[in-house]
mmCIF file of C-alpha atoms in Angstrom:
data_model
loop_
_atom_site.group_PDB
_atom_site.id
_atom_site.type_symbol
_atom_site.label_atom_id
_atom_site.label_comp_id
_atom_site.label_asym_id
_atom_site.label_seq_id
_atom_site.Cartn_x
_atom_site.Cartn_y
_atom_site.Cartn_z
ATOM 1 C CA MET O 1 -6.574 -6.130 -16.914
ATOM 2 C CA SER O 2 -6.515 -9.776 -15.960
ATOM 3 C CA PRO O 3 -5.860 -10.428 -12.253
ATOM 4 C CA GLN O 4 -3.937 -13.510 -13.399
ATOM 5 C CA ALA O 5 -1.007 -11.288 -14.367
ATOM 6 C CA THR O 6 2.193 -11.981 -12.473
ATOM 7 C CA ARG O 7 2.359 -10.555 -8.968
ATOM 8 C CA THR O 8 5.460 -10.258 -6.852
ATOM 9 C CA LEU O 9 6.908 -10.573 -3.404
ATOM 10 C CA ALA O 10 9.833 -8.398 -2.406
ATOM 11 C CA PHE O 11 12.581 -9.732 -0.184
ATOM 12 C CA ARG O 12 14.441 -7.164 1.865
ATOM 13 C CA ARG O 13 18.063 -6.856 0.923
ATOM 14 C CA CYS O 14 20.427 -3.939 1.476
ATOM 15 C CA TRP O 15 20.696 -1.969 -1.763
ATOM 16 C CA GLY O 16 21.701 1.288 -0.112
ATOM 17 C CA ALA O 17 19.623 3.841 1.724
ATOM 18 C CA PHE O 18 16.288 4.788 0.201
ATOM 19 C CA ARG O 19 15.763 8.467 0.919
ATOM 20 C CA TYR O 20 13.320 11.088 -0.206
ATOM 21 C CA ALA O 21 13.326 12.378 -3.727
ATOM 22 C CA ALA O 22 12.634 16.018 -4.569
ATOM 23 C CA PHE O 23 9.406 17.372 -3.183
ATOM 24 C CA THR O 24 6.443 16.453 -5.384
ATOM 25 C CA PRO O 25 3.420 18.543 -4.397
ATOM 26 C CA ALA O 26 0.963 16.344 -6.292
ATOM 27 C CA TYR O 27 1.459 13.600 -3.764
ATOM 28 C CA ALA O 28 1.780 13.344 -0.056
ATOM 29 C CA ASN O 29 4.890 11.400 0.808
ATOM 30 C CA CYS O 30 7.745 13.912 0.634
ATOM 31 C CA ARG O 31 9.462 15.876 3.352
ATOM 32 C CA VAL O 32 9.445 19.617 3.551
ATOM 33 C CA LEU O 33 12.443 21.870 3.226
ATOM 34 C CA LYS O 34 14.059 22.834 6.479
ATOM 35 C CA GLY O 35 13.985 26.556 5.840
ATOM 36 C CA SER O 36 10.955 26.844 8.068
ATOM 37 C CA LEU O 37 13.236 27.388 11.043
ATOM 38 C CA LYS O 38 14.622 30.744 9.979
ATOM 39 C CA THR O 39 13.886 33.525 12.437
ATOM 40 C CA PRO O 40 11.741 36.396 11.221
ATOM 41 C CA ASN O 41 14.561 38.799 11.966
ATOM 42 C CA LYS O 42 17.867 37.516 10.579
ATOM 43 C CA GLU O 43 19.774 40.098 12.544
ATOM 44 C CA LYS O 44 18.416 38.846 15.835
ATOM 45 C CA THR O 45 20.900 36.972 17.965
ATOM 46 C CA MET O 46 20.060 33.325 18.286
ATOM 47 C CA SER O 47 18.535 32.888 21.716
ATOM 48 C CA SER O 48 18.688 29.822 23.892
ATOM 49 C CA ASN O 49 15.051 29.104 22.993
ATOM 50 C CA PHE O 50 15.918 29.140 19.329
ATOM 51 C CA ARG O 51 18.884 26.820 19.861
ATOM 52 C CA GLN O 52 16.599 24.445 21.725
ATOM 53 C CA LEU O 53 14.081 24.643 18.902
ATOM 54 C CA LYS O 54 16.796 23.859 16.382
ATOM 55 C CA LYS O 55 17.767 20.734 18.309
ATOM 56 C CA ILE O 56 14.166 19.560 18.413
ATOM 57 C CA HIS O 57 13.883 20.247 14.694
ATOM 58 C CA GLN O 58 16.982 18.143 13.951
ATOM 59 C CA LYS O 59 15.812 15.300 16.166
ATOM 60 C CA ALA O 60 12.341 15.308 14.590
ATOM 61 C CA TYR O 61 13.636 14.896 11.043
ATOM 62 C CA ALA O 62 16.347 12.442 12.090
ATOM 63 C CA ALA O 63 13.744 10.234 13.759
ATOM 64 C CA PHE O 64 11.498 10.423 10.705
ATOM 65 C CA ASP O 65 14.377 9.558 8.354
ATOM 66 C CA ALA O 66 15.192 6.542 10.539
ATOM 67 C CA GLY O 67 11.601 5.298 10.544
ATOM 68 C CA GLN O 68 11.233 5.970 14.266
ATOM 69 C CA LEU O 69 7.715 7.330 14.002
ATOM 70 C CA ALA O 70 6.842 7.222 17.703
ATOM 71 C CA THR O 71 9.846 9.414 18.474
ATOM 72 C CA ALA O 72 9.188 11.687 15.500
ATOM 73 C CA THR O 73 5.616 12.181 16.749
ATOM 74 C CA ILE O 74 6.858 13.573 20.053
ATOM 75 C CA TYR O 75 9.287 16.013 18.444
ATOM 76 C CA PHE O 76 6.891 17.310 15.791
ATOM 77 C CA GLN O 77 4.291 17.890 18.494
ATOM 78 C CA LYS O 78 6.869 20.001 20.319
ATOM 79 C CA LEU O 79 7.670 21.930 17.152
ATOM 80 C CA CYS O 80 3.992 22.694 16.650
ATOM 81 C CA ARG O 81 3.758 23.982 20.228
ATOM 82 C CA TYR O 82 6.868 26.162 19.846
ATOM 83 C CA ARG O 83 5.847 27.498 16.438
ATOM 84 C CA PRO O 84 2.117 26.972 15.928
ATOM 85 C CA ASP O 85 2.221 29.416 13.012
ATOM 86 C CA VAL O 86 4.443 27.231 10.770
ATOM 87 C CA ALA O 87 2.415 25.196 8.284
ATOM 88 C CA ASP O 88 5.313 22.842 7.504
ATOM 89 C CA PHE O 89 5.462 21.559 11.070
ATOM 90 C CA HIS O 90 1.764 20.744 11.105
ATOM 91 C CA TYR O 91 2.122 19.027 7.729
ATOM 92 C CA MET O 92 4.967 16.864 9.004
ATOM 93 C CA ARG O 93 3.021 16.018 12.135
ATOM 94 C CA GLY O 94 0.170 14.915 9.893
ATOM 95 C CA LEU O 95 2.513 12.924 7.645
ATOM 96 C CA VAL O 96 3.976 11.030 10.600
ATOM 97 C CA ALA O 97 0.464 10.363 11.907
ATOM 98 C CA LYS O 98 -0.596 9.041 8.488
ATOM 99 C CA ASN O 99 2.238 6.510 8.462
ATOM 100 C CA ARG O 100 1.178 5.455 11.962
ATOM 101 C CA MET O 101 -2.470 5.205 10.812
ATOM 102 C CA ASP O 102 -3.449 7.770 13.467
ATOM 103 C CA TRP O 103 -6.162 9.236 11.281
ATOM 104 C CA GLN O 104 -7.750 11.843 13.534
ATOM 105 C CA THR O 105 -4.372 13.436 14.261
ATOM 106 C CA SER O 106 -3.391 13.287 10.593
ATOM 107 C CA LEU O 107 -6.609 14.960 9.512
ATOM 108 C CA SER O 108 -6.512 17.785 12.068
ATOM 109 C CA ALA O 109 -2.798 18.469 11.459
ATOM 110 C CA ASN O 110 -3.173 18.640 7.692
ATOM 111 C CA LEU O 111 -6.269 20.848 7.925
ATOM 112 C CA ARG O 112 -4.286 23.183 10.177
ATOM 113 C CA ALA O 113 -1.432 23.195 7.650
ATOM 114 C CA ILE O 114 -3.917 24.145 4.932
ATOM 115 C CA GLU O 115 -5.181 27.047 7.053
ATOM 116 C CA LEU O 116 -1.661 28.354 7.695
ATOM 117 C CA ALA O 117 -0.141 27.856 4.228
ATOM 118 C CA ASP O 118 0.378 31.048 2.250
ATOM 119 C CA LYS O 119 -0.420 29.226 -1.000
ATOM 120 C CA PHE O 120 -2.229 26.117 -2.174
ATOM 121 C CA ASP O 121 -0.339 22.877 -1.469
ATOM 122 C CA GLU O 122 -1.628 19.599 -2.907
ATOM 123 C CA ALA O 123 0.375 17.503 -0.439
ATOM 124 C CA HIS O 124 -1.614 18.955 2.465
ATOM 125 C CA HIS O 125 -4.889 18.258 0.695
ATOM 126 C CA TRP O 126 -3.981 14.702 -0.343
ATOM 127 C CA ASN O 127 -3.006 13.686 3.174
ATOM 128 C CA ALA O 128 -6.107 15.326 4.622
ATOM 129 C CA ALA O 129 -8.239 13.450 2.073
ATOM 130 C CA ILE O 130 -6.560 10.126 2.924
ATOM 131 C CA ALA O 131 -7.246 10.644 6.633
ATOM 132 C CA ALA O 132 -10.815 11.760 5.971
ATOM 133 C CA THR O 133 -11.413 8.664 3.834
ATOM 134 C CA ALA O 134 -10.066 6.450 6.616
ATOM 135 C CA LEU O 135 -12.519 8.117 9.007
ATOM 136 C CA HIS O 136 -15.450 7.860 6.537
ATOM 137 C CA ASP O 137 -15.646 11.668 6.593
ATOM 138 C CA TRP O 138 -16.919 12.024 3.037
ATOM 139 C CA THR O 139 -17.716 15.725 3.323
ATOM 140 C CA THR O 140 -14.098 16.602 4.078
ATOM 141 C CA ALA O 141 -12.696 14.064 1.607
ATOM 142 C CA ARG O 142 -14.847 15.507 -1.193
ATOM 143 C CA GLN O 143 -13.755 19.039 -0.294
ATOM 144 C CA MET O 144 -10.091 18.041 -0.493
ATOM 145 C CA TRP O 145 -10.450 16.220 -3.824
ATOM 146 C CA SER O 146 -12.443 19.114 -5.243
ATOM 147 C CA ALA O 147 -9.664 21.508 -4.257
ATOM 148 C CA CYS O 148 -7.229 19.271 -6.153
ATOM 149 C CA GLU O 149 -9.604 19.335 -9.154
ATOM 150 C CA LEU O 150 -9.972 15.558 -9.276
ATOM 151 C CA PRO O 151 -12.963 14.095 -11.164
ATOM 152 C CA ILE O 152 -15.072 12.979 -8.209
ATOM 153 C CA PRO O 153 -18.755 12.084 -8.836
ATOM 154 C CA GLU O 154 -21.226 14.474 -7.293
ATOM 155 C CA GLY O 155 -22.856 13.524 -4.022
ATOM 156 C CA THR O 156 -22.442 13.667 -0.261
ATOM 157 C CA ASP O 157 -21.838 10.059 0.720
ATOM 158 C CA GLU O 158 -19.185 7.425 -0.034
ATOM 159 C CA ILE O 159 -17.247 7.902 -3.269
ATOM 160 C CA MET O 160 -17.660 5.010 -5.698
ATOM 161 C CA ALA O 161 -16.122 5.532 -9.134
ATOM 162 C CA ASN O 162 -13.819 3.917 -11.669
ATOM 163 C CA PHE O 163 -10.229 5.101 -11.382
ATOM 164 C CA GLY O 164 -8.806 2.195 -13.359
ATOM 165 C CA ILE O 165 -6.486 -0.689 -12.492
ATOM 166 C CA THR O 166 -3.488 -0.290 -10.240
ATOM 167 C CA ILE O 167 -1.052 -2.405 -8.228
ATOM 168 C CA ILE O 168 -1.069 -2.433 -4.435
ATOM 169 C CA ARG O 169 1.901 -3.372 -2.264
ATOM 170 C CA LEU O 170 0.515 -5.141 0.794
ATOM 171 C CA ASN O 171 2.406 -4.902 4.090
ATOM 172 C CA ALA O 172 5.237 -2.731 2.777
ATOM 173 C CA TRP O 173 6.883 -3.083 6.200
ATOM 174 C CA ASP O 174 7.003 -6.874 5.792
ATOM 175 C CA TRP O 175 7.249 -9.022 2.634
ATOM 176 C CA GLY O 176 5.564 -6.511 0.387
ATOM 177 C CA GLU O 177 3.390 -8.785 -1.768
ATOM 178 C CA THR O 178 2.010 -6.871 -4.763
ATOM 179 C CA VAL O 179 -1.430 -7.543 -6.222
ATOM 180 C CA TYR O 180 -3.667 -6.030 -8.874
ATOM 181 C CA ALA O 181 -6.596 -3.929 -7.710
ATOM 182 C CA ARG O 182 -9.419 -1.801 -9.106
ATOM 183 C CA ARG O 183 -9.407 1.775 -7.843
ATOM 184 C CA ILE O 184 -12.785 3.094 -6.692
ATOM 185 C CA ASP O 185 -11.536 6.533 -5.632
ATOM 186 C CA PRO O 186 -8.119 8.254 -5.532
ATOM 187 C CA VAL O 187 -6.942 6.313 -2.450
ATOM 188 C CA ARG O 188 -9.077 3.159 -2.244
ATOM 189 C CA ALA O 189 -8.954 -0.006 -4.338
ATOM 190 C CA VAL O 190 -10.540 -3.470 -4.387
ATOM 191 C CA ILE O 191 -8.057 -6.380 -4.476
ATOM 192 C CA LEU O 192 -8.499 -8.537 -7.598
ATOM 193 C CA ASN O 193 -5.858 -11.201 -6.947
ATOM 194 C CA VAL O 194 -5.997 -13.913 -4.295
ATOM 195 C CA PRO O 195 -3.298 -12.811 -1.810
ATOM 196 C CA PHE O 196 -1.293 -15.386 0.100
ATOM 197 C CA PRO O 197 -3.063 -16.178 3.381
ATOM 198 C CA GLU O 198 0.065 -15.252 5.345
ATOM 199 C CA SER O 199 -0.383 -11.647 4.209
ATOM 200 C CA GLY O 200 -3.592 -11.324 6.229
ATOM 201 C CA TRP O 201 -5.386 -9.853 3.194
ATOM 202 C CA ARG O 202 -8.231 -11.277 1.113
ATOM 203 C CA CYS O 203 -9.458 -11.084 -2.440
ATOM 204 C CA GLY O 204 -12.160 -8.415 -2.482
ATOM 205 C CA ASP O 205 -10.762 -6.411 0.435
ATOM 206 C CA ILE O 206 -11.060 -2.652 0.009
ATOM 207 C CA VAL O 207 -7.612 -1.170 0.607
ATOM 208 C CA LEU O 208 -6.849 2.355 1.750
ATOM 209 C CA HIS O 209 -3.610 3.153 -0.060
ATOM 210 C CA ASP O 210 -1.136 6.007 -0.134
ATOM 211 C CA GLY O 211 -1.234 8.794 -2.701
ATOM 212 C CA ALA O 212 2.375 8.603 -3.873
ATOM 213 C CA PRO O 213 3.397 5.747 -6.205
ATOM 214 C CA THR O 214 6.401 3.712 -5.067
ATOM 215 C CA GLY O 215 7.558 1.842 -8.142
ATOM 216 C CA SER O 216 5.855 0.510 -11.256
ATOM 217 C CA ARG O 217 5.209 -2.701 -13.181
ATOM 218 C CA THR O 218 4.661 -3.406 -16.861
ATOM 219 C CA ASP O 219 1.567 -5.422 -17.730
ATOM 220 C CA GLU O 220 1.185 -8.004 -20.508
ATOM 221 C CA ASN O 221 0.248 -5.220 -22.949
ATOM 222 C CA GLY O 222 3.352 -3.190 -22.237
ATOM 223 C CA ASN O 223 1.527 -0.560 -20.174
ATOM 224 C CA GLU O 224 3.296 0.836 -17.129
ATOM 225 C CA ILE O 225 1.194 0.655 -13.962
ATOM 226 C CA SER O 226 2.024 2.484 -10.744
ATOM 227 C CA VAL O 227 2.449 0.658 -7.440
ATOM 228 C CA PHE O 228 0.916 2.152 -4.286
ATOM 229 C CA ASN O 229 1.563 1.104 -0.694
ATOM 230 C CA ALA O 230 -1.434 -0.177 1.234
ATOM 231 C CA LEU O 231 -1.994 1.709 4.469
ATOM 232 C CA GLU O 232 -4.770 -0.322 6.039
ATOM 233 C CA ARG O 233 -7.755 -2.511 5.246
ATOM 234 C CA TRP O 234 -10.715 -0.167 4.811
ATOM 235 C CA GLN O 235 -13.291 -2.946 4.446
ATOM 236 C CA THR O 236 -12.934 -6.699 4.900
ATOM 237 C CA SER O 237 -13.999 -9.061 2.135
ATOM 238 C CA PRO O 238 -16.392 -11.883 3.082
ATOM 239 C CA LYS O 239 -14.300 -14.291 0.999
ATOM 240 C CA GLN O 240 -11.898 -16.668 2.730
ATOM 241 C CA THR O 241 -8.617 -17.770 1.190
ATOM 242 C CA PHE O 242 -8.134 -21.476 0.471
ATOM 243 C CA THR O 243 -4.951 -23.140 -0.759
ATOM 244 C CA VAL O 244 -5.544 -26.171 -2.947
ATOM 245 C CA PHE O 245 -2.601 -28.484 -3.549
ATOM 246 C CA ALA O 246 -3.432 -30.273 -6.777
ATOM 247 C CA GLN O 247 -1.755 -32.712 -9.135
ATOM 248 C CA CYS O 248 -2.024 -31.545 -12.734
ATOM 249 C CA GLU O 249 -0.306 -33.462 -15.496
ATOM 250 C CA SER O 250 -0.432 -30.521 -17.899
ATOM 251 C CA ALA O 251 -1.216 -26.827 -18.210
ATOM 252 C CA ASP O 252 -4.578 -27.830 -19.657
ATOM 253 C CA ASP O 253 -5.507 -29.405 -16.340
ATOM 254 C CA VAL O 254 -4.710 -26.158 -14.520
ATOM 255 C CA ARG O 255 -6.707 -24.117 -17.012
ATOM 256 C CA ALA O 256 -9.648 -26.484 -16.607
ATOM 257 C CA LEU O 257 -9.561 -26.020 -12.834
ATOM 258 C CA LEU O 258 -9.375 -22.225 -13.068
ATOM 259 C CA ASP O 259 -12.169 -22.159 -15.662
ATOM 260 C CA CYS O 260 -14.340 -24.358 -13.458
ATOM 261 C CA CYS O 261 -13.797 -21.973 -10.528
ATOM 262 C CA HIS O 262 -14.693 -18.948 -12.601
ATOM 263 C CA GLN O 263 -17.847 -20.635 -13.891
ATOM 264 C CA HIS O 264 -18.931 -20.934 -10.259
ATOM 265 C CA ASN O 265 -18.011 -17.275 -9.547
ATOM 266 C CA LEU O 266 -14.938 -18.186 -7.519
ATOM 267 C CA ASP O 267 -11.712 -16.200 -7.836
ATOM 268 C CA ALA O 268 -8.780 -18.534 -8.416
ATOM 269 C CA GLU O 269 -5.205 -18.405 -9.656
ATOM 270 C CA ASP O 270 -2.231 -20.667 -10.090
ATOM 271 C CA TRP O 271 0.271 -19.407 -7.525
ATOM 272 C CA THR O 272 2.902 -21.810 -8.862
ATOM 273 C CA GLU O 273 2.883 -19.962 -12.186
ATOM 274 C CA ASN O 274 2.184 -16.327 -11.488
ATOM 275 C CA THR O 275 4.311 -15.504 -8.434
ATOM 276 C CA ARG O 276 7.829 -14.109 -8.558
ATOM 277 C CA ILE O 277 10.256 -13.220 -5.801
ATOM 278 C CA ILE O 278 12.025 -9.939 -6.544
ATOM 279 C CA CYS O 279 14.531 -7.787 -4.689
ATOM 280 C CA LEU O 280 13.570 -4.617 -2.842
ATOM 281 C CA GLN O 281 15.316 -2.423 -5.410
ATOM 282 C CA CYS O 282 13.139 -3.790 -8.193
ATOM 283 C CA SER O 283 10.018 -3.711 -6.046
ATOM 284 C CA TYR O 284 10.401 0.017 -5.426
ATOM 285 C CA GLY O 285 11.465 0.793 -8.985
ATOM 286 C CA ARG O 286 10.867 -0.925 -12.278
ATOM 287 C CA VAL O 287 11.461 -4.691 -12.376
ATOM 288 C CA HIS O 288 14.677 -5.373 -14.277
ATOM 289 C CA LYS O 289 15.342 -8.308 -16.539
ATOM 290 C CA HIS O 290 17.799 -10.269 -14.445
ATOM 291 C CA HIS O 291 17.572 -13.158 -11.997
ATOM 292 C CA HIS O 292 13.905 -12.485 -11.231
ATOM 293 C CA ASN O 293 12.806 -13.963 -14.550
ATOM 294 C CA HIS O 294 14.481 -17.346 -14.149
ATOM 295 C CA LYS O 295 11.917 -20.136 -14.201
ATOM 296 C CA SER O 296 12.293 -23.836 -14.656
ATOM 297 C CA ALA O 297 11.309 -25.087 -18.100
ATOM 298 C CA ASP O 298 10.169 -28.401 -16.592
ATOM 299 C CA TRP O 299 6.479 -28.745 -15.854
ATOM 300 C CA GLN O 300 5.638 -28.982 -12.148
ATOM 301 C CA CYS O 301 2.833 -31.454 -11.644
ATOM 302 C CA GLU O 302 2.105 -30.412 -8.080
ATOM 303 C CA ARG O 303 0.457 -26.989 -8.204
ATOM 304 C CA ASN O 304 -0.491 -24.497 -5.511
ATOM 305 C CA ILE O 305 -3.845 -22.972 -6.397
ATOM 306 C CA GLY O 306 -5.239 -20.006 -4.471
ATOM 307 C CA ILE O 307 -9.037 -19.810 -4.350
ATOM 308 C CA ALA O 308 -11.225 -17.136 -2.738
ATOM 309 C CA ALA O 309 -14.609 -18.480 -1.633
ATOM 310 C CA ASN O 310 -17.251 -17.990 1.015
ATOM 311 C CA SER O 311 -17.054 -21.578 2.249
ATOM 312 C CA LEU O 312 -15.245 -24.879 1.883
ATOM 313 C CA ALA O 313 -18.409 -26.425 0.451
ATOM 314 C CA GLU O 314 -18.230 -24.109 -2.559
ATOM 315 C CA ILE O 315 -14.701 -25.282 -3.340
ATOM 316 C CA GLU O 316 -15.408 -28.967 -2.783
ATOM 317 C CA LYS O 317 -18.253 -28.787 -5.289
ATOM 318 C CA VAL O 318 -15.915 -27.342 -7.943
ATOM 319 C CA LEU O 319 -13.115 -29.794 -7.233
ATOM 320 C CA ASN O 320 -15.464 -32.771 -7.459
ATOM 321 C CA GLU O 321 -16.459 -31.624 -10.938
ATOM 322 C CA TRP O 322 -12.825 -31.105 -11.960
ATOM 323 C CA GLN O 323 -11.219 -34.300 -10.653
ATOM 324 C CA GLU O 324 -10.666 -37.228 -12.997
ATOM 325 C CA GLN O 325 -7.992 -39.862 -13.630
ATOM 326 C CA ASN O 326 -4.995 -37.524 -14.036
ATOM 327 C CA ARG O 327 -6.345 -34.757 -11.842
ATOM 328 C CA LYS O 328 -6.057 -35.150 -8.104
ATOM 329 C CA VAL O 329 -6.643 -32.896 -5.110
ATOM 330 C CA LEU O 330 -3.852 -33.572 -2.642
ATOM 331 C CA GLU O 331 -4.983 -31.242 0.145
ATOM 332 C CA ILE O 332 -7.153 -28.204 0.880
ATOM 333 C CA CYS O 333 -5.988 -25.715 3.512
ATOM 334 C CA GLN O 334 -7.777 -22.716 4.955
ATOM 335 C CA GLN O 335 -5.820 -20.514 7.338
ATOM 336 C CA ASP O 336 -6.504 -17.030 8.677
ATOM 337 C CA TYR O 337 -3.579 -14.791 9.566
ATOM 338 C CA PRO O 338 -3.543 -11.266 10.970
ATOM 339 C CA ILE O 339 -2.002 -8.462 8.943
ATOM 340 C CA PRO O 340 1.640 -8.166 10.114
ATOM 341 C CA THR O 341 2.141 -5.446 12.693
ATOM 342 C CA ARG O 342 4.042 -2.378 11.595
ATOM 343 C CA LYS O 343 7.149 -1.706 13.685
ATOM 344 C CA ASP O 344 9.339 1.361 13.931
ATOM 345 C CA GLY O 345 12.827 1.353 12.488
ATOM 346 C CA LEU O 346 12.012 0.756 8.822
ATOM 347 C CA VAL O 347 11.355 3.493 6.259
ATOM 348 C CA TRP O 348 8.763 1.566 4.244
ATOM 349 C CA TRP O 349 6.836 4.505 2.754
ATOM 350 C CA VAL O 350 9.399 5.709 0.148
#
């Protein structure tokens, strides 16, 4: 898969409420049924304690549905104290903690849910494995993947394997730029594209991503590829992101620049050509053939080229080789941005 394939940015527009689909045990992003609140004895009169528990239960799920994770955390903690024997409550506490990137809480809650569950549940194991991976707890992560019968290489340390090419949505709570990545285990991937510097991400970053796909894209060969939300940066790439504003009279000039970068082991791509802005509905589904595909037929001489390199000197050497009469470098910019902060009030994980 070529990392030069088109990537996307999603702009947030109201297309109706995005709510949970039916529970899919193979992944870890779905809510549990609310039957967990039934009293052991149906004939027993509902006590004041039970009515209070019911209110907490309603508030917990309402907060989660509204993306108010801090509030949901408080209520699911209360539910676990009231009914420590209910696996579903511990699972939901772990799910909320995962979306807050509170990994120790997520791991302990999901392990407790596994202990209490009366049957095997892949969702519990996936979320426990994600949290264990975030914490570099390879013993627990391997145990969880083994229970799910995933093809993990033998060993005791960090998992490094080939799980194919996927697409990662960066900062799902913000612009949601999507990039191609190479999966090295079930929930980690190395970014292959050169992300926009404003995203805070870099080419070569190792991403910890969610286990449930949220949308898909079709590559140049017609293959459908799942999109996964990035949760956090697991390891930072040493490569910096540079934006080169260049004047190219033809597509051949752009190709020559990209080829020159690749010959010097620099990752580069023509952002002017391979970036699309799509709506949120398409980003979280399958991109439809409508206004997203409109591009000007006129050649744009001024190009925005993204290059990942260890230093400015590396890029200047390449550009000096590339420049000639009809090829000009207008400006080189290098800017570092933080990853946008996640804020409550947006359900970005569905």
